[in-house]
Structure formats: C-alpha cells, structure tokens
Coordinates of C-alpha atoms in Angstrom, one line a residue:
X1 CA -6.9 34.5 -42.0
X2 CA -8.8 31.3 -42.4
X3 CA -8.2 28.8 -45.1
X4 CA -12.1 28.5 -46.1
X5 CA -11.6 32.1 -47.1
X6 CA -8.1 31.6 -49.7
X7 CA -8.2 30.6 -53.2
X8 CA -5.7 29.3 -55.0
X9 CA -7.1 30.3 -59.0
X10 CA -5.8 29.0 -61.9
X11 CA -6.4 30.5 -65.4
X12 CA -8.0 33.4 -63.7
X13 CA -7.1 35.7 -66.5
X14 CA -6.2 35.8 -69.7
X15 CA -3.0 37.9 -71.8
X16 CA -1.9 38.0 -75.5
X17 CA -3.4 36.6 -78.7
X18 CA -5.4 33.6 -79.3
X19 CA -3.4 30.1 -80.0
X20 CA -3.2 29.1 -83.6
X21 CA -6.4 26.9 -83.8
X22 CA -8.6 29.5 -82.9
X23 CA -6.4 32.3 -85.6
X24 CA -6.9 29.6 -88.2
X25 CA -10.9 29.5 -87.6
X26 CA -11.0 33.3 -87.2
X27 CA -9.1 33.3 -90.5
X28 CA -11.1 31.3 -92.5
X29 CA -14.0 32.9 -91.2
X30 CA -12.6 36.5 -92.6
X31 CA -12.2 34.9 -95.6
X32 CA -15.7 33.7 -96.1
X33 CA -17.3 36.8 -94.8
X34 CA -14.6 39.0 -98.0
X35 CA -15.7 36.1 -100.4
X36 CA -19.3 36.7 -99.5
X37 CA -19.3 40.4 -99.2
X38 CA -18.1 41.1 -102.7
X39 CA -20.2 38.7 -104.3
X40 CA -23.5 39.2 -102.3
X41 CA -26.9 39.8 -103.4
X42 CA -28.7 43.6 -101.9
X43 CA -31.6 41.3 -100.3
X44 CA -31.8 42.0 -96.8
X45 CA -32.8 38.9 -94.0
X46 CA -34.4 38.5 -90.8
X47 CA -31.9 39.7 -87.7
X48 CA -30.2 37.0 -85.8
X49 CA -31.3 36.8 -82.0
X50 CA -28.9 35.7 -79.2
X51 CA -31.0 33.3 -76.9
X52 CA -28.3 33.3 -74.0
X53 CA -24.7 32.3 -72.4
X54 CA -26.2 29.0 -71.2
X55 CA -27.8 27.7 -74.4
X56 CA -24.6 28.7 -77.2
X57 CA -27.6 28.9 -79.8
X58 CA -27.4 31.3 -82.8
X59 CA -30.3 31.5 -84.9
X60 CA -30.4 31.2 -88.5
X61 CA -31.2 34.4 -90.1
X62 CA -34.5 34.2 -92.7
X63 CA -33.4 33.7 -96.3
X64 CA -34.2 35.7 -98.9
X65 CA -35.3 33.8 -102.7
X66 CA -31.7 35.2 -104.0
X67 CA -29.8 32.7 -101.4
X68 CA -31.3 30.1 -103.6
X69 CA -28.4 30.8 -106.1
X70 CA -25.9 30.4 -103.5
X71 CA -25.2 26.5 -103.0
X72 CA -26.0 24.1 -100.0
X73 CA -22.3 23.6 -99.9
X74 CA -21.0 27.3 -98.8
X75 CA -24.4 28.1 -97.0
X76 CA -23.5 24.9 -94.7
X77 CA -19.6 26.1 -94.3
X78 CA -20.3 29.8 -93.5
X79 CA -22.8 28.9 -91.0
X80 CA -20.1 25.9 -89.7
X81 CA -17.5 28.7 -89.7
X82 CA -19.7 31.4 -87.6
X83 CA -21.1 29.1 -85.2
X84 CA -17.4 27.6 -84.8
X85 CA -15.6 31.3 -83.9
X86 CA -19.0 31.9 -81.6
X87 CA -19.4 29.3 -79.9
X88 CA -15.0 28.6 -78.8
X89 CA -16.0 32.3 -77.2
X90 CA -18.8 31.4 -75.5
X91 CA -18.0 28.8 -74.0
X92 CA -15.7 30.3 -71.7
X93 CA -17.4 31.2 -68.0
X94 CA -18.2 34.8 -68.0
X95 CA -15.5 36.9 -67.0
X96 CA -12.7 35.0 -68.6
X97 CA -13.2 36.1 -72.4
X98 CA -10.5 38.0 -74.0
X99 CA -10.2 40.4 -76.4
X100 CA -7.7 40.7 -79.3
X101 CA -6.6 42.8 -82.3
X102 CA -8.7 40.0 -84.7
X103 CA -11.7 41.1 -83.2
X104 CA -11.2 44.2 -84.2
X105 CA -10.7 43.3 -87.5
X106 CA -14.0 40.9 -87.5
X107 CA -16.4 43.9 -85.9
X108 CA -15.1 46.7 -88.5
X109 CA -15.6 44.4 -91.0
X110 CA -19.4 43.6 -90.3
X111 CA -19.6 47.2 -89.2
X112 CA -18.6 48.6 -92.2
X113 CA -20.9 46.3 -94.4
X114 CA -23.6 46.6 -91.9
X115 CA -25.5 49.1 -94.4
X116 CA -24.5 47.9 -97.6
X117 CA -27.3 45.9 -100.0
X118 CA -25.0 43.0 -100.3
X119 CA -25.3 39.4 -99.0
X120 CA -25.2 38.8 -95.8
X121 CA -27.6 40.9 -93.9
X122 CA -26.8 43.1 -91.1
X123 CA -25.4 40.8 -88.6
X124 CA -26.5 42.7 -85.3
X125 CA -28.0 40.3 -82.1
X126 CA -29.9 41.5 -80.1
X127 CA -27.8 40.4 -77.4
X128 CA -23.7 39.4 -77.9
X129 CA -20.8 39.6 -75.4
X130 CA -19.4 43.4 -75.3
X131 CA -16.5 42.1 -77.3
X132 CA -18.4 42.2 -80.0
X133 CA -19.9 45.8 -79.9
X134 CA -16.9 48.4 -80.3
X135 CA -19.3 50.8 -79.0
X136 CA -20.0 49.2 -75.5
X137 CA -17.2 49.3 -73.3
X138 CA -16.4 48.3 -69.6
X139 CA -14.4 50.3 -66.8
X140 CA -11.4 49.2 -65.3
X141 CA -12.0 48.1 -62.1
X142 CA -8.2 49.2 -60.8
X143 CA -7.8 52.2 -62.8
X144 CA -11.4 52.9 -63.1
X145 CA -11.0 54.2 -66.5
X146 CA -13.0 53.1 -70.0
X147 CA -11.0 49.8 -71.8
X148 CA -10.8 50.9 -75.0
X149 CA -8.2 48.9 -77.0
X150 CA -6.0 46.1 -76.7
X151 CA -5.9 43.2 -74.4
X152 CA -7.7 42.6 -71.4
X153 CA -8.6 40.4 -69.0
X154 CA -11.8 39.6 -66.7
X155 CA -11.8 38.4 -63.2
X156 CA -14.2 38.0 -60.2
X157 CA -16.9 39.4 -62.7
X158 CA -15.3 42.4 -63.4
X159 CA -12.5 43.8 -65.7
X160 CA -9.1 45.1 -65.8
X161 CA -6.1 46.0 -67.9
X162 CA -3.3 43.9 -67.8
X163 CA -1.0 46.5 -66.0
X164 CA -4.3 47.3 -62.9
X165 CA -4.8 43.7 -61.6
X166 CA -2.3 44.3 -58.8
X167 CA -1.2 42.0 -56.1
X168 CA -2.2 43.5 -52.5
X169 CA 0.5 42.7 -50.5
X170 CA 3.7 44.1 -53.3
X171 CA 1.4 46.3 -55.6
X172 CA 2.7 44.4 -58.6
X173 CA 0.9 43.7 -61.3
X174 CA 0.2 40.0 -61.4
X175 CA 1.3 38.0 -64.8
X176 CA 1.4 34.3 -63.3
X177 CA -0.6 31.3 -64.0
X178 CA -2.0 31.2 -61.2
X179 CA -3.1 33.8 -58.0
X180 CA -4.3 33.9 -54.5
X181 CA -7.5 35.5 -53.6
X182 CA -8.7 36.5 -50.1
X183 CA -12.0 37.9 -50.3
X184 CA -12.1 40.2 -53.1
X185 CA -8.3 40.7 -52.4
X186 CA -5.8 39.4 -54.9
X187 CA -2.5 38.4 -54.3
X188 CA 0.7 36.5 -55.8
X189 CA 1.2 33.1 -54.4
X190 CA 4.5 33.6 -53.1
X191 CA 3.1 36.9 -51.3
X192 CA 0.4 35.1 -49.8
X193 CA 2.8 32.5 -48.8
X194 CA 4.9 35.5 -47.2
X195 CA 1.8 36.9 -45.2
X196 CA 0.4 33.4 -44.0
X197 CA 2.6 30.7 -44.0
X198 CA 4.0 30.9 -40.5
X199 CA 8.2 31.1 -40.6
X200 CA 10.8 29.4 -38.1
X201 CA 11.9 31.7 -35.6
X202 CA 15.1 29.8 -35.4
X203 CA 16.2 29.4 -39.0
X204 CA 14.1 32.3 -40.3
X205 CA 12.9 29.9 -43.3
X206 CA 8.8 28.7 -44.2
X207 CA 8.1 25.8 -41.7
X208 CA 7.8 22.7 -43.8
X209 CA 4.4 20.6 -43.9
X210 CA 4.5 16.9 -42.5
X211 CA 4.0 13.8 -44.7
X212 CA 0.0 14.5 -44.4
X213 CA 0.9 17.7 -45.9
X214 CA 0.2 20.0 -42.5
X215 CA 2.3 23.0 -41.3
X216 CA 3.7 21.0 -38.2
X217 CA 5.9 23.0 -35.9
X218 CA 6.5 23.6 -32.1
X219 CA 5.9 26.6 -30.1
X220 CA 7.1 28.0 -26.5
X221 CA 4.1 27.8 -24.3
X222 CA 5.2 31.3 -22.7
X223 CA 7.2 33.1 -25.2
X224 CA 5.0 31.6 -27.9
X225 CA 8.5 31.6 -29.9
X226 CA 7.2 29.2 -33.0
X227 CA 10.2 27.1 -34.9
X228 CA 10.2 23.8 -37.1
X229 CA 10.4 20.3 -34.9
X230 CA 13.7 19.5 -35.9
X231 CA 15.2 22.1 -34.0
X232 CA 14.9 20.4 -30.5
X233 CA 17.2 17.6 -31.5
X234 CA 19.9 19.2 -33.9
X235 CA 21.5 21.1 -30.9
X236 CA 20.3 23.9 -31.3
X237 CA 21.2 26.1 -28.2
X238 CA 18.5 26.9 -25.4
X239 CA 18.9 30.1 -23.3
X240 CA 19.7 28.6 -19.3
X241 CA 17.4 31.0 -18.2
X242 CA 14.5 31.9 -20.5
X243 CA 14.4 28.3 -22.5
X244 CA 13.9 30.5 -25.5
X245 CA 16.0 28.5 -28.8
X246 CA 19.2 30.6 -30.4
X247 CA 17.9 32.5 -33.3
X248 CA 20.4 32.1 -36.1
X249 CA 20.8 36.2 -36.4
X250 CA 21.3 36.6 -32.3
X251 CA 23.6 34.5 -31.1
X252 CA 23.9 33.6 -26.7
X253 CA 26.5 33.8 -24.3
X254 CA 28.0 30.7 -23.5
X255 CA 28.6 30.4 -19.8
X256 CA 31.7 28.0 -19.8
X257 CA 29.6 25.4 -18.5
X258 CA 27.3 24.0 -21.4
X259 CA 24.9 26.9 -20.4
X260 CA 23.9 29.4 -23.1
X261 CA 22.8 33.2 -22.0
X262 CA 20.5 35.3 -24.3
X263 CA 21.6 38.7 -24.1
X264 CA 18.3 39.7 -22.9
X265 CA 18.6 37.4 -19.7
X266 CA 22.4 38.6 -19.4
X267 CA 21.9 42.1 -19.3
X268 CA 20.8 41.6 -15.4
X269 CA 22.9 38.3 -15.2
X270 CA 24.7 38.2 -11.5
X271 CA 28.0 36.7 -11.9
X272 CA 30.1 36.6 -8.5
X273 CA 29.1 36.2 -4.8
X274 CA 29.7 40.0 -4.0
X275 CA 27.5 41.0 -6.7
X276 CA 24.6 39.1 -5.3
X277 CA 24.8 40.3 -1.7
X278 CA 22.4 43.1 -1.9
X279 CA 19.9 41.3 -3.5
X280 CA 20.4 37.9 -0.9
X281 CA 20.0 41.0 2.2
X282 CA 17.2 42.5 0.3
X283 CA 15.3 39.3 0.2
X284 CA 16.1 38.4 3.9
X285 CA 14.2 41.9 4.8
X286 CA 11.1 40.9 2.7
X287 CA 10.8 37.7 5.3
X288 CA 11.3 40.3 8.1
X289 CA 8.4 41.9 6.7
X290 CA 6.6 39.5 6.9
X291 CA 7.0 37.9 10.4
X292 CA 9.3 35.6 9.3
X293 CA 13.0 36.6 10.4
X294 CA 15.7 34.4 9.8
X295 CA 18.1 35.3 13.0
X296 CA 20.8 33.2 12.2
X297 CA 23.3 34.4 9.4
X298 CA 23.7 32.1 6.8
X299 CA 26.3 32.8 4.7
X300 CA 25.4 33.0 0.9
X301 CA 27.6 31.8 -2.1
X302 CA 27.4 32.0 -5.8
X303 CA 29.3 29.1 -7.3
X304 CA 30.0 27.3 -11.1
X305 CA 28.0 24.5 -12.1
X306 CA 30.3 21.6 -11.3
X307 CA 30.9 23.3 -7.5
X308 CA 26.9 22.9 -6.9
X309 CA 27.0 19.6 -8.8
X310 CA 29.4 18.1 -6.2
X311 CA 27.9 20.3 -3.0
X312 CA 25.0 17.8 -4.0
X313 CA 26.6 15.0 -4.0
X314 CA 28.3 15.6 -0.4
X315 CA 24.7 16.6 1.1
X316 CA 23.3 13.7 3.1
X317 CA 19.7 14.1 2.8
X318 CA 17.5 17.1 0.5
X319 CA 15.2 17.0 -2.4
X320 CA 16.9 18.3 -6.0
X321 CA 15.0 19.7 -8.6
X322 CA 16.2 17.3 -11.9
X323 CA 17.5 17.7 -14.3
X324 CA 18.7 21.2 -13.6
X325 CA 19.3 22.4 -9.8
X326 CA 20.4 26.0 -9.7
X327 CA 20.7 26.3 -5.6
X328 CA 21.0 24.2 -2.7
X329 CA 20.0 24.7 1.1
X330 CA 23.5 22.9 2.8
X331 CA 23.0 21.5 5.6
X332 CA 26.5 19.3 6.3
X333 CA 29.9 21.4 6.5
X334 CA 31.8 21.2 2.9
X335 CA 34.5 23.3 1.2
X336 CA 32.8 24.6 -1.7
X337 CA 34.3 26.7 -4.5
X338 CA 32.7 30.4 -5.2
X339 CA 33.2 33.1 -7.7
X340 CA 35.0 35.9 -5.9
X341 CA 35.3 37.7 -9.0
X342 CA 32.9 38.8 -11.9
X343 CA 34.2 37.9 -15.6
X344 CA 34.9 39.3 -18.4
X345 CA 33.0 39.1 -21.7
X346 CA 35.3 38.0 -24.3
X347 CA 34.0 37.1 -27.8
X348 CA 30.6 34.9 -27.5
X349 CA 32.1 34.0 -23.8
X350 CA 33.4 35.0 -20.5
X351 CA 36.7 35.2 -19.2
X352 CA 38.7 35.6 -16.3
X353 CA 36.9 33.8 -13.2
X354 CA 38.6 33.8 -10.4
X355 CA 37.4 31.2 -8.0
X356 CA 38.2 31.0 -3.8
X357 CA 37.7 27.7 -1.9
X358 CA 36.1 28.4 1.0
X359 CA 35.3 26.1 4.3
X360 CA 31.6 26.0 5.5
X361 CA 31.2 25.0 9.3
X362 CA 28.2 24.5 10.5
X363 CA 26.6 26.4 12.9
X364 CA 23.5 26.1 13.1
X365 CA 20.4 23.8 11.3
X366 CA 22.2 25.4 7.8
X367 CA 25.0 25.9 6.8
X368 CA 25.4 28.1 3.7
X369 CA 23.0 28.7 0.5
X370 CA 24.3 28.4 -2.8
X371 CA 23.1 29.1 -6.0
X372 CA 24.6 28.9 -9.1
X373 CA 26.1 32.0 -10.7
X374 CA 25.4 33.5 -14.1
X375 CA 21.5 33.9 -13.9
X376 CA 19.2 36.7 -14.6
X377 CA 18.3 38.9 -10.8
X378 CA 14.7 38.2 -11.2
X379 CA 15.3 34.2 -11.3
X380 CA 18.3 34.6 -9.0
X381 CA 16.4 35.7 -6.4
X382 CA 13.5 33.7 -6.9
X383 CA 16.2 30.8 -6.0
X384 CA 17.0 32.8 -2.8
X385 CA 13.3 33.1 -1.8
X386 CA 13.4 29.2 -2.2
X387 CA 16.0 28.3 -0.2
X388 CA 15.8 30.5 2.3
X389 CA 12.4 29.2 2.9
X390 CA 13.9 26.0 3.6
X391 CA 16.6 27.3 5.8
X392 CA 13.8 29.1 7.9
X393 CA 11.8 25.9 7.9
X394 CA 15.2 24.2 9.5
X395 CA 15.7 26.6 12.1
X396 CA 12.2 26.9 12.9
X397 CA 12.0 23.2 14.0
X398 CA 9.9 21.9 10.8
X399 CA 11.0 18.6 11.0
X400 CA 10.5 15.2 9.0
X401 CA 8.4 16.7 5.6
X402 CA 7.4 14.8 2.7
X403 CA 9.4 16.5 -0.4
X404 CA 5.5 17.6 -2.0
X405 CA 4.9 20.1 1.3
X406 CA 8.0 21.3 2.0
X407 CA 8.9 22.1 -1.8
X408 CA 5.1 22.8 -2.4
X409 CA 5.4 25.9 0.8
X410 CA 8.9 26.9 -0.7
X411 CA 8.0 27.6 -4.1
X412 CA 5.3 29.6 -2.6
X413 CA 7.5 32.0 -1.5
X414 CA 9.6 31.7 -4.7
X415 CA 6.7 32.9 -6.5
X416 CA 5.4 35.5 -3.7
X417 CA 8.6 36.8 -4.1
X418 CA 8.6 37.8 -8.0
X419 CA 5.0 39.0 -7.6
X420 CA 5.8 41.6 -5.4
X421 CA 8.9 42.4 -7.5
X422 CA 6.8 42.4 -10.5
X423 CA 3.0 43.3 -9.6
X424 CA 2.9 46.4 -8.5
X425 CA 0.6 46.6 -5.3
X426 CA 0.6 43.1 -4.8
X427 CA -1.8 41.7 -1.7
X428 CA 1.6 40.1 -0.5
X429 CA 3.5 42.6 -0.8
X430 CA 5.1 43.9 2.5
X431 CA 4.5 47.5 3.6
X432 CA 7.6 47.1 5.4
X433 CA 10.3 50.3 4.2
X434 CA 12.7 47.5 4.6
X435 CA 10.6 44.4 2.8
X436 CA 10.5 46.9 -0.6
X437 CA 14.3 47.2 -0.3
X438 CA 14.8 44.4 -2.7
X439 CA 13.2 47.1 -5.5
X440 CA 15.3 50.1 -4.5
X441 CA 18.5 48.1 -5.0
X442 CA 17.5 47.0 -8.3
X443 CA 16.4 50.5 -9.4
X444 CA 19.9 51.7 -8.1
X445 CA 22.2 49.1 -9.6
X446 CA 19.9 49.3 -13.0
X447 CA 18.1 52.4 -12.9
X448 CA 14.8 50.4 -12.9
X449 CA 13.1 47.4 -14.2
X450 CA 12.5 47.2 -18.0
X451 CA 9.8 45.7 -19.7
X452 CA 12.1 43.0 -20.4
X453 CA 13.2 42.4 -17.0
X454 CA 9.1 42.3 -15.8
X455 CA 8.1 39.9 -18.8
X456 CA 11.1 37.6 -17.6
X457 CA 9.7 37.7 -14.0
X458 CA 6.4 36.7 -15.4
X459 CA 8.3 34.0 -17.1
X460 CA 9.6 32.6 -14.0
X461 CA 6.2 32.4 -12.3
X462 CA 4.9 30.7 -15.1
X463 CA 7.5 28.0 -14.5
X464 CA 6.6 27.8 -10.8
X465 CA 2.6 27.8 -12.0
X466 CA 3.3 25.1 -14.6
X467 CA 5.4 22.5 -13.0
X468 CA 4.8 19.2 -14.4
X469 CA 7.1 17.5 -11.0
X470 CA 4.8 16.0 -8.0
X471 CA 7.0 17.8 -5.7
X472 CA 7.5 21.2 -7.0
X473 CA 4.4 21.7 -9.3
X474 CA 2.0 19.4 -7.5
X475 CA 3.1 20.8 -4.2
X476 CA 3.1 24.3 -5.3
X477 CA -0.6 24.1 -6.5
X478 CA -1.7 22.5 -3.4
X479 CA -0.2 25.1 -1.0
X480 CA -1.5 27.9 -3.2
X481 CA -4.3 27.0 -2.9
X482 CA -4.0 26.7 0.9
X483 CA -2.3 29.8 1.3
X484 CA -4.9 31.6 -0.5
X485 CA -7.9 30.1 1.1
X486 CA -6.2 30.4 4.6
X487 CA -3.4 32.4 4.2
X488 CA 0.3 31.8 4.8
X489 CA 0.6 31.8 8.6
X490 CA -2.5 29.7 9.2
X491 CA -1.0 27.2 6.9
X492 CA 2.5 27.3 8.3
X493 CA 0.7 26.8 11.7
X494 CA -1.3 23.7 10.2
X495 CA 2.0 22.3 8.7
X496 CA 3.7 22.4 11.7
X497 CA 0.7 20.5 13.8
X498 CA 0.3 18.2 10.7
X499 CA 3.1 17.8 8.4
X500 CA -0.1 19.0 6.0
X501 CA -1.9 21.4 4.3
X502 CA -5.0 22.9 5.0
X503 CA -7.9 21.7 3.2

C-alpha cells in the first residue's frame, strides 16, 4: 500500500453537543427570536436568500413601515445574533457540520411561527445547509438508512451515524481524534499501523524508525526474513545452516559447539559417521555417472568442530573457506576424532556423543574427507560433492592450481549436485540407475523430500551463486559459465592443458 495513498485525518468528524461559546450564542439567539415573536407586528417582509457556502452572506430581509417602531438598537443585535449562529456553522468545510438537539429547538421554533402575522417574517432561504430543514434528510452511508435525529457526523462528503463509521480492518466503530484513510477505506490508526507497519520477525514488535524518522530494518536476501538492525549485534542466535536469526517464539538446537540448529534444518540433520555413509556412496555413484569415478576408497568421517579445526591446522597446503569451514579434503596422515555415535536430544541440546580417535594413513593422493557433523543432508552432501571434487582432481594428476579454478570447478559440482537432488529433470542430472541413488536413499531414510527440505537446497545454491570470496564465488561464476558454454569435460580437459578456463 503506498504512502501517497494514506491519510492521516484529524477532526474528521464531529460527536456531542456544541462547546459553551457557541450554546451561549445559540441561547441568546432563542431568546431574541421568543422576545420578538411575542411582541411582533403581523407585517410580512421580503424572503431572505442564501448566496452560497463560499460567500457566508445573509441578506437582509425588506422592512416593513411597522419595523420603524422597533429601535436601531435590537434591529442591530438580532441581525448580529443571526449572522453570529450562521455564520460559526458555515464556516466549517462541507461535510464536517454537526447537528444537535439545539437545532432542533431553533428550526421548530421558526417553523412553528413560520405562518403566524407576527414580526419577523417567515425566515425560509432559498438555499440553507440540510441542518436547517427538518424535512430534508440524508442517508447513512454505512447503514444506508435515513438520519433522522440526534448526532451525526459527515466525512469524505458523505454522512453517517456515529455507531456506522466503522474501521475496515476491526469493524469498530471509530471514536478517536484522529483516523487513517486508504482510498475511500477508513481505518483506526493503530489498525493501520497493524496492517502496514512492517514487524520484527525476531522480537515480534513494530520495527522502530531511524533518527530521520524512516522504518530502517534488515532483511535475509534469501529467506527475506525482515528484523530490526540491532539484532545482528545483541547475540542473537543464527541457525549454522540456514543463517536465518532465532525467533523469540522458536527457539534452535544448540550443537555443543557455539552452533545453533533451527528445527527445520535439524529434522534432516546427519549426526555420526555411519549415518552419513549412504549418502557419501550415493554421491560417489553420481560421479560414476558421470565419467568421473573415483577408484580409490577414501575413507569418509564426520567429526566436531574443534576435530576439523585442528585437521586444518595439521594440513600442509589447501585453501579454507573463512570464517566457517564445514569439510576438509586431507591430504597428510593425522589422527582425527569422529562421531561414532549419534546423540541424544536433551532439552534445547544434544547429549551423549561418543567420539573414536582414529589413525588416517595415507594411501594414496588423499587421505580421508571430513566434514563436520550436525548439518542438514542437502548441505551435507553438497560438502561431499565439494570435496570429493578435489580428491578426484588429486588422483587425477591436476596439479599446481590457483585456489580461484580449483575451488571455482569444485563448487560447480557442489551446486550440480543439489540441482539434480532438487530440480527435477535437471540437464545434469545422470541417467545412470546408480547416479539417482543419492534420491532413493533419501526417500527411504525420510520418506521423501519436503518442501522444506527442497527450499533449503535452493538455499544452499544460492549461497554457492552469491559468493562474495574471489575464490569460491568469483571462481564459481567463472567456471559456470565455462561449463555451460563448453560443458564440464571440455573444461576439465582445458584445465588440465591450461591450469584455465575456457573462455
């Protein structure tokens, strides 16, 4: 709804009685008129005439000789007092008048006296405001009935009772000083608020305006999850997997590590090393199916935070995604920590790892994959597909890279990977029985992919699209776009004669 279209009215409509300076004029004027009507002469005078809203103007009716006995004095004051009451009416904009019991009083009084032969003369313009005329009345534009009696008040050039100017949004009537109108929509202001002022999805309160008085908040480029800007630095906890912030009414997982877990992301979270072997297998098949076997069998390990953290620091050469690496490609032999058995959920945490140390030997160009345990199977394997990209690379004799080619081609097959697990009929998708194996074992083990599970995969090629490192994003983009102008084997041929891509 766009701001040019809101207004914020105030005064739009009147309720009650007058105040007490315009009862006093009222009331002297109903005095003057009783004075004047008992003592009047039967001479009748020339009608008034109404000349318009814009021009206030009353014209003086045509005296008679008898209004020569009358003095200068009362003639002036009755004339001071009519053109007074009139005139404190008219000058309100059209629409806004109101209507009270006094006015009553005034009309039936010059009604009843309309036909008598006494002074003054029939008081009857030829135009007034229907407030005047007992005999004209308006509709209700809410209940669509006649408003007969009683208060009323006039808005947007039309007319309601008090009881049918309702608020769109609650259906209340609305009694405040002031009201919100949208179009010919009326609403409260704190209803409006409700409908348009846009609310943190963190703290579940109104987003509050800056110091230029602007609605400044921040807002998940993927998720499009909207909260107030102080929520990134008052620790607030992010979900490890999604990035999404901790709503206050949903709270995460924590994973013993200073990692947080939405529920959504834990629902498929893989939590031990046996766990994860069917999808590690599954993955290996989609390279087969593609011409890419990986003969040697490198033995696959799901390990804590602070086990991958110090794998890391033991590896002698590799490129590590900062600030966050969530699996590694060894190369030298290490002992290395993995979870042999899945926890337990206890409370708004998991209990009861159990942990193995195990000694890595190196057989071959590689010597294990790791990747850090606790993670959603979409995003899970999407760090298999990585790193067994570079183990294939290794064995295949790829030698001497710059970290922007051989991350770039890996996170290729990262993201090749989730697009055949989450586009259906994907142009790199294998037709292999054994590439779409990865699928069956998830529909097994979960009885299918939810919508859920699909929108996270969609997440996690988003991340790969959207990159901001020179090594993972920039090199991602650039063999992309190679891959897709040449496709993948004509590139991996060119990389191998080149240490390039294709241009």
């Amino acid at each position: 709804m766009s701001s040019s279209s809101v207004n914020h009215i105030s005064q739009p409509c009147i309720y009650g009685h007058f105040g007490s300076s315009t009862t006093e004029r009222k009331s002297r004027l109903m005095k003057w008129l009783s004075k004047l009507f008992k003592g009047g002469s039967g001479n009748r005078g020339q009608q008034p005439q109404f000349l318009g809203d814009e021009n206030m103007v009353w014209r003086a009716p045509a005296r008679s000789m008898d209004d020569n006995s009358r003095t200068s004095k009362e003639k002036e004051e009755l004339d001071r007092a009519i053109a007074l009451s009139l005139a404190e009416d008219l000058k309100r904009p059209k629409g806004y008048r109101w209507r009270t019991d006094q006015d009553e009083d005034l009309e039936r009084s010059l009604h009843d006296n309309s036909n008598s032969s006494s002074y003054p003369p029939k008081y009857a313009p030829s135009y007034s405001p229907w407030e005047y005329n007992p005999n004209s009345y308006r509709k209700c534009s809410g209940c669509y009935k006649d408003i007969i009696s009683g208060n009323y008040l006039g808005c947007m050039g039309t007319f309601f009772h008090p009881e049918c100017f309702l608020c769109r949004a609650c259906g209340a009537p609305i009694t405040e000083y002031e009201f919100s109108l949208s179009g010919n929509n009326t609403y409260h202001k704190s209803c409006f608020k409700e409908m348009t002022h846009p609310k943190c999805e963190v703290c579940h309160q109104f987003i509050p305006t800056n110091g230029a008085g602007l609605i400044e908040y921040r807002c998940h480029p993927f998720w499009s999850q909207k909260y107030c800007p102080a929520h990134e630095n008052d620790n607030t906890k992010r979900c490890c997997s999604c990035e999404r912030l901790e709503s206050r009414d949903a709270r995460y997982m924590s994973l013993g590590d200073g990692r947080s877990l939405c529920f959504e992301c834990m629902e498929s979270a893989i939590m031990d090393t046996g766990d994860c072997q069917p999808l590690y297998h599954s993955i290996r098949d989609y390279y087969e199916g593609m011409n890419m076997k990986i003969d040697q069998q490198v033995p696959m390990l799901l390990v804590e935070r602070h086990a991958l953290n110090e794998a890391i620091e033991g590896e002698k050469h590799g490129l590590h995604h900062m600030p966050e690496t969530r699996g590694l490609c060894l190369s030298e032999e290490q002992t290395v920590t993995s979870i042999l058995r899945r926890p337990r959920i206890g409370g708004r945490g998991l209990i009861g790892i159990r942990t193995h140390p195990q000694k890595l030997i190196r057989r071959c160009e590689v010597t294990a994959i790791l990747v850090i345990f606790g993670l959603p199977r979409l995003l899970t394997g999407a760090i298999l597909a990585h790193e067994l990209m570079h183990a294939w690379l290794r064995l295949k004799g790829y030698r001497n890279l710059s970290p922007e080619i051989e991350e770039g081609i890996c996170q290729v097959l990262s993201h090749m990977w989730l697009e055949s697990e989450v586009m259906c009929g994907s142009r790199n998708m294998p037709s292999t029985s054994t590439a779409s194996s990865s699928s069956t074992w998830s529909s097994s083990k979960k009885g299918g992919k939810s919508q859920a599970e699909s929108k996270l995969g969609e997440f996690f090629m988003h991340q790969i699209a959207h990159d901001a490192s020179p090594a993972y994003g920039g090199g991602f983009r650039a063999a992309y776009a190679a891959v897709n102008k040449y496709g993948l084997r004509s590139t991996l041929d060119h990389i191998r004669l080149t240490g390039s891509f294709p241009l």
